[in-house]
Amino acid sequence: MNFLTIVWFRHDLRLADNPALAAALERRGQILPVFIWSPEEEGRWTPGTASRWWLHHSLSSLSKNLQALHAPLVIRRGPALEALNQLIDETRATAVVWNRRYEPAAIARDKQIKQAFRERGIDAESYNGSLLYEPWDVATKTGQPYQVFAPFWKACTAREAPTEPLDAPEYLPGLRTKVAGEPLECLGLLPKLDWDAGMREHWTPGEAGAHARLKQFTDRALGEYHELRNRPDLEGSSQLSPYLHFGEISPRQVWHLVDQFRRVHRTPTVQQATKTFLAEIGWREFAHHLLYHFPHTINAPLREKFTRFAWEQDATGLKHWQRGQTGYPIVDAGMRQLWQWGWMHNRVRMIVASFLVKDLLISWHAGAEWFWDTLVDADLANNTLGWQWTAGCGADAAPFFRIFNPVSQGQKFDVDGEYVRRWVPELARLPTEHIHAPWEAPADVLAAAGVRLGQDYPRPLVDHALARTRALERLAAIKDG
Ligand code: FAD
């Protein structure tokens, strides 16, 4: 009998270390690789504009790689169950395999699909292709999910090291007959406006791009990650987040490469750097652990008292923030980097998020939604954790009363002002001592730098000291109930 297994690609757009693909190969029959475009099944969090851009290019890359192995990717539209059933009818496939996702809408849909296939006598299996540790495998001594990062990561690292990643297949037994699919271009994933020039220039989506990025990071920055990771001006972090989100590289592959690096370079600096970097991969694990165990947090704060917080409805403030026109250079630099690259440095994400939530008192929901639409790495687990962490309403969060000062944060982490000069070019000629607070610069300094405040660059949208007091008053109100 000739078995045919459908490999349903989702957030695992790679050939190497892909457990579902490897399982399909082990079945020794033919393989039909499939992608289903089904945004309406993602609930409220349908892929944003930047994510769609990435997805288009990632699918194009995966498609070429599969074609080279003689198993072309078939693209269909959802709902997924209907599309898969149709494919089974057309091809007489006997099994469907996929790697798991952890978003509540995906879990509910996948459960339903598994059940339907079992009832139909179709073998349906899912695998772990996205995480080092399954959320249900890590628990406190009393069997509860973790809500604090340090003990969570300690428990993870006390477990066996992640197994070796699987090699990419050299050949795939694809179907000899052609199965009809939708051309990628017809999905309309690319933006209608010419907004993606910066992203095209900066990123190479796809499996090869992921490995090139990891190599560049290990060659240039990993050894000093502990010192450089907070410096947005130096690009000291890996920029692997979109590749990890779309599964163009697996955390297991990253883990092993970093571990190898640690074994070869035995200096204390490298030991510290690799430990710190792997802990960031740990935060990604933690975010998925929380998403799985507390799925309501995608729409509501984990710490319930924050549902009573009196947020401002400030459409003008939100617009200024989104456009990078707040008058605080480090905030504006971050928001403009986001607009152009679809990505922002982690330190700056924390600064801009704190500014929105605490200086402008605009709900973290509005920030999470903007990030969702504009980030190429938009990820429901990481984005929810990041916003609730900043807003003080999530697990192991920064307390709400710790309010970032955008000027001192800029001075501390963009020491020479180069990050601001790059992304806010109208301030480029300001001397470093004034670049993070141009409104405090003497008139002759501003004139010499060609900056007319209120014309070339805005005055601060709010006075940070006053905004801080206002935020603390709002916090006190929910404390008192
Ligand atoms: P590196 O420092 O090189 O870290 C390596 C990898 O570890 C990252 O690629 C990422 O997968 C993971 N990681 C690092 N920091 C975190 C973290 N704090 N939480 C979870 N995982 C982490 N990350 C996303 O991937 N998608 C998001 O939608 C997202 N939204 C965020 C929103 C806010 C408000 C904040 C404060 C953070 C958010 N993050 C998000 C986390 C973090 O900012 C990014 O993962 C990181 O900046 C990506 O850059 P990098 O790949 O160079 O990170």
Coordinates of N, CA and C in Angstrom, one line a residue, residues 39-40 44 75 77 149 194 264 297 325 327 357 409:
P39 N -6.4 33.3 8.1 CA -6.3 34.3 9.2 C -7.5 34.3 10.1
E40 N -8.7 34.0 9.5 CA -10.0 34.2 10.3 C -10.0 33.2 11.4
R44 N -8.9 37.1 17.5 CA -8.7 38.6 17.4 C -7.4 38.9 16.8
I75 N -0.3 25.4 -1.5 CA -0.9 26.5 -0.7 C -2.4 26.4 -0.9
R77 N -6.4 27.8 0.9 CA -7.0 28.7 1.9 C -7.8 27.9 2.9
F149 N 10.0 34.1 36.5 CA 11.0 33.5 35.5 C 12.1 32.7 36.1
D194 N 3.9 51.2 -0.6 CA 5.3 50.9 -0.7 C 5.9 51.2 0.7
V264 N 33.9 25.8 23.0 CA 35.1 26.2 22.3 C 35.8 27.4 23.0
T297 N -4.7 35.9 29.1 CA -3.9 37.1 29.2 C -3.7 37.7 27.8
Q325 N 6.8 60.8 17.2 CA 6.7 62.3 17.3 C 6.4 62.7 18.8
G327 N 8.6 63.8 21.0 CA 9.5 64.8 21.6 C 10.6 64.2 22.5
V357 N 2.4 53.5 28.4 CA 1.6 53.1 29.4 C 1.6 54.0 30.7
Q409 N 17.3 56.9 30.4 CA 17.4 55.6 29.7 C 18.2 55.8 28.4

